[in-house]
CSV table of C-alpha atoms in Angstrom, one decimal:
chain,number,residue,atom,x,y,z
A,1,MET,CA,0.1,-0.2,-0.1
A,2,LYS,CA,1.1,3.7,-0.7
A,3,PRO,CA,2.0,5.5,2.3
A,4,PRO,CA,-0.8,8.0,3.4
A,5,GLY,CA,-1.1,10.6,0.8
A,6,ASN,CA,-2.9,14.2,1.1
A,7,GLY,CA,-6.7,12.6,0.7
A,8,ALA,CA,-7.4,12.2,4.5
A,9,ALA,CA,-7.9,16.4,5.3
A,10,ARG,CA,-10.4,16.1,1.7
A,11,LEU,CA,-12.2,13.4,3.4
A,12,LEU,CA,-13.4,15.7,6.8
A,13,SER,CA,-14.2,18.8,5.1
A,14,GLY,CA,-17.6,20.8,5.7
A,15,ALA,CA,-20.6,19.7,7.7
A,16,GLY,CA,-18.9,16.0,8.1
A,17,LEU,CA,-15.9,17.5,10.4
A,18,ALA,CA,-18.2,20.2,12.2
A,19,ALA,CA,-20.4,17.4,13.3
A,20,ALA,CA,-17.3,15.6,15.0
A,21,LEU,CA,-16.5,18.2,17.1
A,22,LEU,CA,-12.6,18.1,16.3
A,23,LEU,CA,-10.2,19.5,14.7
A,24,PRO,CA,-8.5,18.3,10.9
A,25,THR,CA,-5.3,17.2,12.1
A,26,ALA,CA,-3.4,16.5,15.0
A,27,LEU,CA,-1.3,19.1,16.7
A,28,PRO,CA,2.4,19.7,15.4
A,29,ALA,CA,4.8,18.3,18.1
A,30,GLN,CA,6.5,21.2,18.6
A,31,ALA,CA,4.0,24.3,18.9
A,32,ALA,CA,0.6,24.4,20.8
A,33,PRO,CA,-1.5,27.2,19.3
A,34,PRO,CA,-5.1,27.8,20.7
A,35,SER,CA,-7.4,25.4,19.0
A,36,ARG,CA,-11.0,25.6,18.3
A,37,VAL,CA,-13.2,22.7,18.6
A,38,PRO,CA,-16.2,23.3,16.1
A,39,ALA,CA,-19.5,23.4,17.3
A,40,ALA,CA,-22.1,20.5,16.0
A,41,ASP,CA,-24.5,23.0,14.8
A,42,GLY,CA,-21.9,25.0,12.7
A,43,LYS,CA,-21.5,28.2,15.2
A,44,LYS,CA,-18.4,29.4,16.3
A,45,GLY,CA,-17.4,26.4,19.0
A,46,GLN,CA,-15.0,26.6,21.6
A,47,GLU,CA,-11.4,27.6,21.9
A,48,LEU,CA,-9.0,25.2,23.8
A,49,PRO,CA,-5.0,25.7,24.3
A,50,GLY,CA,-3.3,22.9,22.2
A,51,MET,CA,-0.9,20.4,24.1
A,52,PRO,CA,2.2,19.8,22.4
A,53,SER,CA,3.7,16.7,22.3
A,54,ALA,CA,7.4,18.3,22.7
A,55,LEU,CA,8.8,22.0,23.6
A,56,ASP,CA,11.3,24.1,21.1
A,57,PRO,CA,14.3,22.4,21.2
A,58,GLU,CA,15.7,25.5,20.0
A,59,ALA,CA,14.9,27.9,22.9
A,60,ASP,CA,17.7,29.6,24.8
A,61,GLU,CA,15.3,28.8,27.8
A,62,VAL,CA,12.9,25.9,28.7
A,63,VAL,CA,9.6,27.5,29.2
A,64,CYS,CA,6.9,24.5,30.4
A,65,THR,CA,3.6,24.6,28.9
A,66,PRO,CA,1.2,26.9,30.6
A,67,ALA,CA,-2.0,26.3,32.6
A,68,SER,CA,-5.1,26.0,30.6
A,69,ARG,CA,-7.9,28.9,31.4
A,70,GLU,CA,-10.4,27.1,29.7
A,71,THR,CA,-12.9,24.0,30.5
A,72,ALA,CA,-14.5,21.9,27.9
A,73,LYS,CA,-18.0,21.8,27.5
A,74,LYS,CA,-19.1,18.6,26.0
A,75,GLN,CA,-17.7,15.1,25.6
A,76,ASP,CA,-15.1,15.1,22.3
A,77,TRP,CA,-15.7,12.5,19.6
A,78,SER,CA,-13.1,10.3,20.7
A,79,ARG,CA,-14.7,9.0,23.5
A,80,GLN,CA,-18.3,8.8,22.1
A,81,ARG,CA,-16.2,6.6,19.3
A,82,LEU,CA,-15.0,3.9,22.1
A,83,ASP,CA,-18.1,4.0,24.1
A,84,LEU,CA,-16.7,4.7,27.1
A,85,ASP,CA,-19.9,5.3,28.9
A,86,ARG,CA,-20.9,1.8,28.2
A,87,LEU,CA,-17.5,0.5,28.7
A,88,HIS,CA,-17.1,2.1,32.5
A,89,GLN,CA,-20.6,-0.1,33.1
A,90,HIS,CA,-18.3,-3.6,32.7
A,91,SER,CA,-15.1,-2.3,33.0
A,92,THR,CA,-13.1,0.6,35.1
A,93,GLY,CA,-9.5,-0.8,35.2
A,94,ALA,CA,-9.8,-1.2,39.0
A,95,GLY,CA,-6.7,-2.8,40.3
A,96,VAL,CA,-4.7,-2.4,37.2
A,97,THR,CA,-1.4,-0.5,36.8
A,98,VAL,CA,-0.4,1.6,34.0
A,99,ALA,CA,3.3,2.0,33.3
A,100,LEU,CA,3.3,5.6,31.5
A,101,ILE,CA,6.9,6.1,29.5
A,102,GLY,CA,6.5,9.5,28.5
A,103,THR,CA,7.3,13.0,29.5
A,104,GLY,CA,6.3,12.5,33.2
A,105,VAL,CA,3.2,13.0,34.9
A,106,ALA,CA,1.9,15.4,37.5
A,107,PRO,CA,0.8,13.2,40.9
A,108,GLY,CA,-1.4,16.0,41.9
A,109,ALA,CA,-3.1,16.6,38.4
A,110,ALA,CA,-7.1,17.1,38.2
A,111,GLY,CA,-8.7,13.7,38.1
A,112,LEU,CA,-5.5,11.8,39.2
A,113,LYS,CA,-4.9,12.6,42.5
A,114,GLY,CA,-4.0,9.6,44.6
A,115,ARG,CA,-3.7,7.2,41.6
A,116,VAL,CA,0.0,8.7,40.5
A,117,THR,CA,3.3,7.3,41.5
A,118,ALA,CA,6.0,8.9,40.0
A,119,ASP,CA,9.5,9.8,41.8
A,120,GLY,CA,12.0,12.0,41.0
A,121,GLU,CA,12.1,13.5,37.7
A,122,ALA,CA,9.1,11.6,36.3
A,123,ALA,CA,6.9,14.1,38.9
A,124,ASP,CA,8.0,16.3,36.9
A,125,ASP,CA,6.1,17.1,33.3
A,126,CYS,CA,7.2,20.5,32.0
A,127,VAL,CA,5.8,19.5,28.8
A,128,GLY,CA,2.7,18.6,29.9
A,129,SER,CA,1.8,15.6,27.6
A,130,GLY,CA,2.4,12.7,29.9
A,131,THR,CA,0.0,14.2,32.1
A,132,PHE,CA,-2.6,14.7,29.5
A,133,LEU,CA,-1.9,11.0,28.2
A,134,ALA,CA,-2.5,9.7,32.0
A,135,GLY,CA,-5.9,11.4,31.7
A,136,LEU,CA,-6.8,9.5,28.7
A,137,ILE,CA,-5.7,6.2,30.4
A,138,ALA,CA,-7.0,6.9,33.8
A,139,GLY,CA,-8.4,10.4,35.0
A,140,THR,CA,-11.8,10.7,36.3
A,141,GLY,CA,-12.5,13.7,34.5
A,142,GLY,CA,-12.4,15.8,37.7
A,143,ASP,CA,-15.3,18.1,38.0
A,144,SER,CA,-16.4,16.7,34.1
A,145,PRO,CA,-17.0,13.1,34.4
A,146,ARG,CA,-17.9,12.5,30.7
A,147,LEU,CA,-14.3,13.4,29.7
A,148,ALA,CA,-13.2,10.3,31.6
A,149,GLY,CA,-10.4,8.2,31.0
A,150,VAL,CA,-10.6,4.6,29.6
A,151,SER,CA,-10.0,3.2,32.8
A,152,PRO,CA,-10.2,5.7,35.4
A,153,GLU,CA,-10.0,3.4,38.4
A,154,ALA,CA,-6.4,2.0,37.2
A,155,LYS,CA,-3.5,3.7,38.4
A,156,ILE,CA,-0.3,5.0,36.4
A,157,LEU,CA,3.4,4.5,37.2
A,158,ALA,CA,4.9,7.4,35.9
A,159,LEU,CA,8.0,7.1,34.0
A,160,ARG,CA,10.5,9.1,31.9
A,161,GLY,CA,11.3,8.3,28.4
A,162,THR,CA,12.6,12.0,27.6
A,163,ASP,CA,14.4,14.7,28.4
A,164,ARG,CA,12.4,18.1,29.7
A,165,ARG,CA,11.8,19.2,26.8
A,166,GLY,CA,10.4,16.2,25.7
A,167,LYS,CA,13.2,14.7,23.2
A,168,ALA,CA,12.9,11.1,23.4
A,169,SER,CA,16.0,9.0,24.7
A,170,ALA,CA,16.8,5.5,23.9
A,171,ASP,CA,18.7,5.1,27.5
A,172,LEU,CA,16.0,6.6,29.2
A,173,VAL,CA,12.9,4.5,27.4
A,174,VAL,CA,15.1,1.1,28.5
A,175,ASP,CA,15.7,2.2,32.2
A,176,ALA,CA,11.8,2.9,31.8
A,177,LEU,CA,10.9,-0.3,30.8
A,178,ARG,CA,13.2,-2.1,33.4
A,179,ALA,CA,11.8,0.1,36.1
A,180,ALA,CA,7.8,-0.9,35.1
A,181,THR,CA,8.9,-4.3,35.0
A,182,GLY,CA,10.5,-4.7,38.1
A,183,ALA,CA,7.3,-2.5,39.2
A,184,ARG,CA,5.3,-5.5,38.1
A,185,ALA,CA,3.1,-3.1,36.1
A,186,GLU,CA,0.7,-5.1,33.8
A,187,VAL,CA,0.5,-2.6,31.0
A,188,ILE,CA,3.4,-0.4,30.2
A,189,ALA,CA,2.5,2.2,27.6
A,190,VAL,CA,5.4,3.8,25.7
A,191,ALA,CA,4.3,7.1,24.2
A,192,VAL,CA,7.6,7.9,22.2
A,193,ALA,CA,9.0,5.8,18.9
A,194,LEU,CA,12.4,5.6,18.4
A,195,PRO,CA,14.3,5.4,15.1
A,196,ARG,CA,16.8,2.6,16.3
A,197,GLN,CA,16.7,-0.6,17.8
A,198,ASP,CA,19.3,-1.9,20.2
A,199,ALA,CA,20.2,-5.4,22.0
A,200,ALA,CA,19.3,-3.2,25.6
A,201,LEU,CA,15.6,-2.3,24.3
A,202,SER,CA,14.7,-5.4,22.9
A,203,SER,CA,16.0,-7.6,26.0
A,204,ALA,CA,13.9,-4.9,28.4
A,205,VAL,CA,10.5,-5.5,26.7
A,206,ALA,CA,11.0,-8.9,26.0
A,207,GLU,CA,11.9,-9.5,29.9
A,208,ALA,CA,8.5,-7.1,30.2
A,209,ARG,CA,6.4,-9.7,28.1
A,210,ARG,CA,7.9,-12.5,29.8
A,211,LEU,CA,6.7,-11.3,33.2
A,212,GLY,CA,3.4,-10.7,31.7
A,213,ALA,CA,3.1,-7.0,31.1
A,214,VAL,CA,1.5,-6.2,28.0
A,215,VAL,CA,3.5,-3.6,26.5
A,216,VAL,CA,1.8,-1.0,24.0
A,217,ALA,CA,3.8,1.2,21.9
A,218,ALA,CA,3.7,4.5,19.3
A,219,ALA,CA,3.9,3.0,16.0
A,220,ALA,CA,5.6,6.2,14.7
A,221,PRO,CA,6.7,9.4,16.4
A,222,ASP,CA,4.6,12.5,15.7
A,223,PRO,CA,6.3,14.6,12.8
A,224,PRO,CA,7.9,18.0,13.3
A,225,SER,CA,4.9,19.4,11.4
A,226,ARG,CA,2.6,18.3,9.0
A,227,GLY,CA,3.0,18.1,5.5
A,228,GLY,CA,5.8,17.4,3.4
A,229,SER,CA,6.5,13.6,4.7
A,230,ASP,CA,5.2,11.9,1.8
A,231,GLU,CA,8.6,11.7,0.7
A,232,ILE,CA,9.9,10.4,3.9
A,233,PRO,CA,9.9,6.3,3.2
A,234,ALA,CA,8.1,4.0,5.2
A,235,ARG,CA,10.1,2.3,8.2
A,236,THR,CA,9.6,0.4,11.4
A,237,TYR,CA,10.2,2.3,14.7
A,238,TRP,CA,11.0,1.0,18.2
A,239,PRO,CA,10.1,-0.8,20.5
A,240,ALA,CA,6.4,-0.9,18.6
A,241,GLY,CA,8.6,-3.0,16.0
A,242,GLU,CA,9.2,-5.4,18.6
A,243,PRO,CA,7.7,-9.2,18.6
A,244,GLY,CA,4.3,-9.0,20.8
A,245,VAL,CA,4.5,-5.4,21.1
A,246,LEU,CA,0.6,-4.0,20.5
A,247,SER,CA,2.1,-1.1,17.3
A,248,VAL,CA,-0.5,1.8,17.7
A,249,ALA,CA,-1.1,4.5,15.2
A,250,ASP,CA,-3.7,7.8,15.3
A,251,MET,CA,-6.6,7.9,13.1
A,252,LEU,CA,-9.0,10.3,12.5
A,253,PRO,CA,-13.1,10.2,13.0
A,254,GLY,CA,-13.6,9.1,9.4
A,255,GLY,CA,-10.8,6.4,10.1
A,256,VAL,CA,-8.2,7.9,8.1
A,257,ARG,CA,-4.2,8.8,9.5
A,258,PRO,CA,-4.1,12.4,10.3
A,259,ASP,CA,-2.7,14.1,7.0
A,260,GLY,CA,1.3,14.0,7.2
A,261,SER,CA,1.7,11.1,9.8
A,262,LEU,CA,5.0,9.4,9.0
A,263,PRO,CA,4.4,6.0,7.2
A,264,THR,CA,5.2,2.7,8.7
A,265,TYR,CA,5.1,-0.6,9.0
A,266,GLY,CA,3.3,-3.6,10.8
A,267,VAL,CA,0.7,-1.4,12.6
A,268,ASP,CA,-2.2,-3.4,14.8
A,269,LEU,CA,-4.6,-1.1,15.9
A,270,ALA,CA,-5.7,2.6,15.0
A,271,ALA,CA,-7.0,4.6,17.6
A,272,PRO,CA,-8.3,8.4,17.9
A,273,GLY,CA,-5.6,11.0,17.7
A,274,ALA,CA,-7.0,14.1,16.8
A,275,GLY,CA,-9.5,16.8,18.5
A,276,VAL,CA,-8.9,14.8,21.9
A,277,VAL,CA,-9.9,16.5,25.0
A,278,SER,CA,-7.9,16.2,28.2
A,279,GLY,CA,-6.1,18.0,31.1
A,280,GLY,CA,-2.6,18.8,31.9
A,281,PRO,CA,-0.2,19.1,34.8
A,282,ARG,CA,-1.4,22.7,36.2
A,283,GLY,CA,-4.3,23.9,37.0
A,284,THR,CA,-7.7,22.3,36.2
A,285,GLY,CA,-8.5,23.5,32.9
A,286,HIS,CA,-8.9,21.3,29.6
A,287,TYR,CA,-6.2,21.3,26.2
A,288,LEU,CA,-6.6,19.7,22.8
A,289,GLY,CA,-4.1,17.3,21.6
A,290,GLY,CA,-3.7,14.7,19.1
A,291,GLY,CA,-1.2,12.5,17.7
A,292,VAL,CA,0.2,9.0,17.7
A,293,PRO,CA,0.9,9.4,21.8
A,294,VAL,CA,-2.7,10.1,22.0
A,295,ALA,CA,-3.6,7.1,20.3
A,296,THR,CA,-1.0,4.7,22.5
A,297,ALA,CA,-2.8,6.0,25.7
A,298,TYR,CA,-6.5,5.2,24.6
A,299,ALA,CA,-5.5,1.5,23.9
A,300,ALA,CA,-3.3,1.1,26.7
A,301,GLY,CA,-6.1,2.6,28.8
A,302,ALA,CA,-8.3,-0.4,27.0
A,303,VAL,CA,-6.2,-2.8,27.9
A,304,ALA,CA,-6.2,-2.0,31.4
A,305,ALA,CA,-10.1,-2.4,30.7
A,306,VAL,CA,-9.5,-5.6,29.2
A,307,ARG,CA,-7.3,-6.8,32.3
A,308,ALA,CA,-9.5,-6.0,35.0
A,309,ALA,CA,-12.4,-7.5,33.3
A,310,HIS,CA,-10.7,-10.4,32.6
A,311,PRO,CA,-7.7,-11.0,35.0
A,312,ASP,CA,-7.3,-14.7,33.8
A,313,ASP,CA,-6.6,-13.9,30.5
A,314,SER,CA,-3.0,-13.9,29.3
A,315,PRO,CA,-1.0,-11.0,27.4
A,316,GLU,CA,-1.6,-13.0,24.6
A,317,ASP,CA,-5.1,-13.3,24.9
A,318,VAL,CA,-5.7,-9.6,25.8
A,319,VAL,CA,-3.8,-8.3,23.0
A,320,ARG,CA,-6.0,-10.6,20.9
A,321,ARG,CA,-8.9,-9.2,22.5
A,322,LEU,CA,-7.8,-5.7,21.3
A,323,THR,CA,-7.2,-6.9,17.7
A,324,ALA,CA,-9.7,-9.7,17.1
A,325,THR,CA,-12.4,-7.1,18.5
A,326,ALA,CA,-11.6,-4.1,16.3
A,327,TYR,CA,-13.8,-2.8,13.6
A,328,PRO,CA,-12.0,-4.1,10.7
A,329,ALA,CA,-10.2,-1.6,8.0
A,330,ASP,CA,-6.9,-1.7,6.7
A,331,ILE,CA,-5.6,-1.0,10.5
A,332,PRO,CA,-8.3,-2.1,12.7
A,333,GLN,CA,-9.6,0.5,14.8
A,334,LEU,CA,-9.9,0.1,18.6
A,335,ASP,CA,-13.0,-0.9,19.6
A,336,ALA,CA,-12.4,-0.7,23.5
A,337,TYR,CA,-15.9,-1.6,24.7
A,338,ALA,CA,-16.5,-4.9,22.5
A,339,ALA,CA,-12.6,-5.5,23.9
A,340,VAL,CA,-14.0,-5.5,27.1
A,341,THR,CA,-17.8,-7.2,26.2
A,342,SER,CA,-16.9,-9.9,24.1
A,343,VAL,CA,-16.9,-13.3,24.2
A,344,LEU,CA,-13.9,-14.8,22.2
A,345,GLY,CA,-13.3,-18.5,21.0
A,346,GLU,CA,-10.4,-20.1,20.3
A,347,PRO,CA,-7.7,-18.3,18.7
A,348,ALA,CA,-7.2,-19.3,14.8
A,349,GLY,CA,-3.9,-20.2,13.5
A,350,SER,CA,-3.2,-16.5,11.9
A,351,ASP,CA,-0.5,-14.3,12.4
A,352,GLY,CA,-0.8,-11.6,15.6
A,353,PRO,CA,0.8,-8.6,16.9
A,354,GLY,CA,4.4,-9.2,16.7
A,355,ASP,CA,4.8,-10.7,13.3
A,356,LYS,CA,6.3,-7.4,11.7
A,357,ALA,CA,8.7,-8.5,9.4
A,358,GLY,CA,7.9,-7.8,5.7
A,359,ALA,CA,4.4,-6.4,6.7
A,360,GLU,CA,3.2,-3.8,4.1
A,361,PRO,CA,3.4,0.0,4.9
A,362,VAL,CA,-0.3,0.9,6.0
A,363,THR,CA,-2.6,3.8,6.3
A,364,VAL,CA,-5.8,3.6,7.5
A,365,ARG,CA,-9.3,4.0,5.4
A,366,ASP,CA,-12.5,5.6,6.1
A,367,THR,CA,-15.1,2.7,5.2
A,368,ALA,CA,-18.0,4.4,6.7
A,369,ALA,CA,-19.5,5.0,3.3
A,370,THR,CA,-19.1,1.6,2.6
A,371,ASP,CA,-20.6,-0.1,4.9
A,372,ARG,CA,-23.6,2.2,4.6
A,373,ALA,CA,-23.5,0.6,0.8
A,374,THR,CA,-23.0,-2.5,1.3
A,375,GLY,CA,-26.0,-2.2,4.0
A,376,ARG,CA,-28.4,-0.4,1.4
A,377,ALA,CA,-27.3,-3.0,-1.0
A,378,THR,CA,-28.2,-5.8,1.2
A,379,LEU,CA,-31.8,-4.1,1.8
A,380,PHE,CA,-32.4,-4.0,-1.6
A,381,VAL,CA,-31.7,-7.5,-2.5
A,382,LEU,CA,-33.7,-9.0,0.8
A,383,LEU,CA,-36.8,-6.9,-0.5
A,384,GLY,CA,-36.6,-7.6,-4.1
A,385,SER,CA,-36.3,-11.3,-3.5
A,386,ALA,CA,-39.1,-11.2,-1.3
A,387,ALA,CA,-41.6,-9.6,-3.9
A,388,VAL,CA,-40.2,-11.8,-6.6
A,389,LEU,CA,-41.8,-14.5,-3.9
A,390,ALA,CA,-44.4,-12.9,-3.6
A,391,VAL,CA,-45.7,-12.7,-7.6
A,392,LEU,CA,-44.5,-16.6,-8.3
A,393,TRP,CA,-46.8,-17.1,-4.9
A,394,ALA,CA,-50.0,-15.4,-6.4
A,395,GLY,CA,-49.2,-16.9,-10.4
A,396,PHE,CA,-49.1,-20.5,-8.8
A,397,ALA,CA,-52.4,-19.9,-6.5
A,398,LEU,CA,-54.0,-18.3,-9.4
A,399,SER,CA,-53.3,-21.2,-11.5
A,400,ARG,CA,-54.8,-23.5,-8.9
A,401,ALA,CA,-58.1,-21.4,-8.3
A,402,ARG,CA,-58.5,-21.8,-12.1
A,403,ALA,CA,-58.1,-25.4,-12.1
A,404,ARG,CA,-60.7,-25.8,-9.4
A,405,GLY,CA,-63.2,-23.4,-11.4
A,406,TRP,CA,-62.3,-20.6,-8.9
A,407,ARG,CA,-64.1,-23.6,-6.4
A,408,PRO,CA,-62.6,-23.3,-2.7
A,409,ALA,CA,-60.0,-25.9,-2.1
A,410,GLY,CA,-62.2,-28.4,0.0
A,411,ALA,CA,-65.1,-28.6,-2.3
A,412,ALA,CA,-62.8,-29.6,-5.5
A,413,GLY,CA,-63.9,-33.3,-5.9
A,414,THR,CA,-67.8,-31.9,-5.5
A,415,THR,CA,-70.3,-32.0,-8.3
A,416,SER,CA,-73.3,-30.3,-8.5
A,417,ASP,CA,-77.0,-31.2,-9.1
């Protein structure tokens, strides 16, 4: 398949985008201008500050992301897409610990108080992205319960995989993986993607999986800016490319990846990754964020919900639940509610997550229009078949009646005086 092109943005233009209540692309990795959430009725909508995934690496001074003064007024599209209101009736992730490897998490952040373990530098989230992601995984929503995360009763173990500006480091990711494994975290979410594989990283991932953790990782990094990535060849990023790791990419409401996304191989799941609302490390306001780390957080939250609801499932069974119940597309699209509530049979002898080698570069296709057309076609076939049967039956009944001289069937053998 071709790497993602420029058609994604066109699929989400006009009234459909406004109805979905989100922006057409994920936020740039190193800039966070105010972002407007369009209203469903086409009116002006609400403006929220953007949450960056990293700070400007060229700036002489590190300036942390400021507190938001805005509060979201309604539930965003991503939570509706994942059916979180119904999911929480079956699982809230209670008793599960999710290790989040990113920019750190503020332990006292709104909606996360009392459920975050963060030591040393991991408690200093200058960028704000890690706290934003933690809210999507395990936040209660604070004063806005409809903005809760996927598993609002799970616990977060915050670990740094980046420097204070948000630049990923292989050494930090390896150390974080080992710390998460030592803490017996049931889920490990790696919100960063590294361009190279090394022996230490492979060993840390293998050890985490051997001791029972489900490792979820960003399939690719967010590009520094949206656009121009069509010329970048597809490649594998790490640790998403390691065997057994659940590799996650971001998608827009129509099912396509955001325009300008970096092409990659062997993605297992797509999850919402644009126009997503969550909190930050400072204040009680909300931000609008997006990108592959956001999708990874949503998938990790879903894994926590599954582990809480099905504690006897092996890590491989948990991963199979996520992929087998996903909405079918070029990249299967996460369905958190179905993953928790579906009853699965024995696994078929097919390749699963971790069989990354030789896979084709993938993007996500919008299948909604095809689904509607297929449904209409099926209905027309059924109605047409019923009409044909009715005509045939009427013809048969008329011929029999004519043969009886229009007498009732019970009187067919009598004669008149």
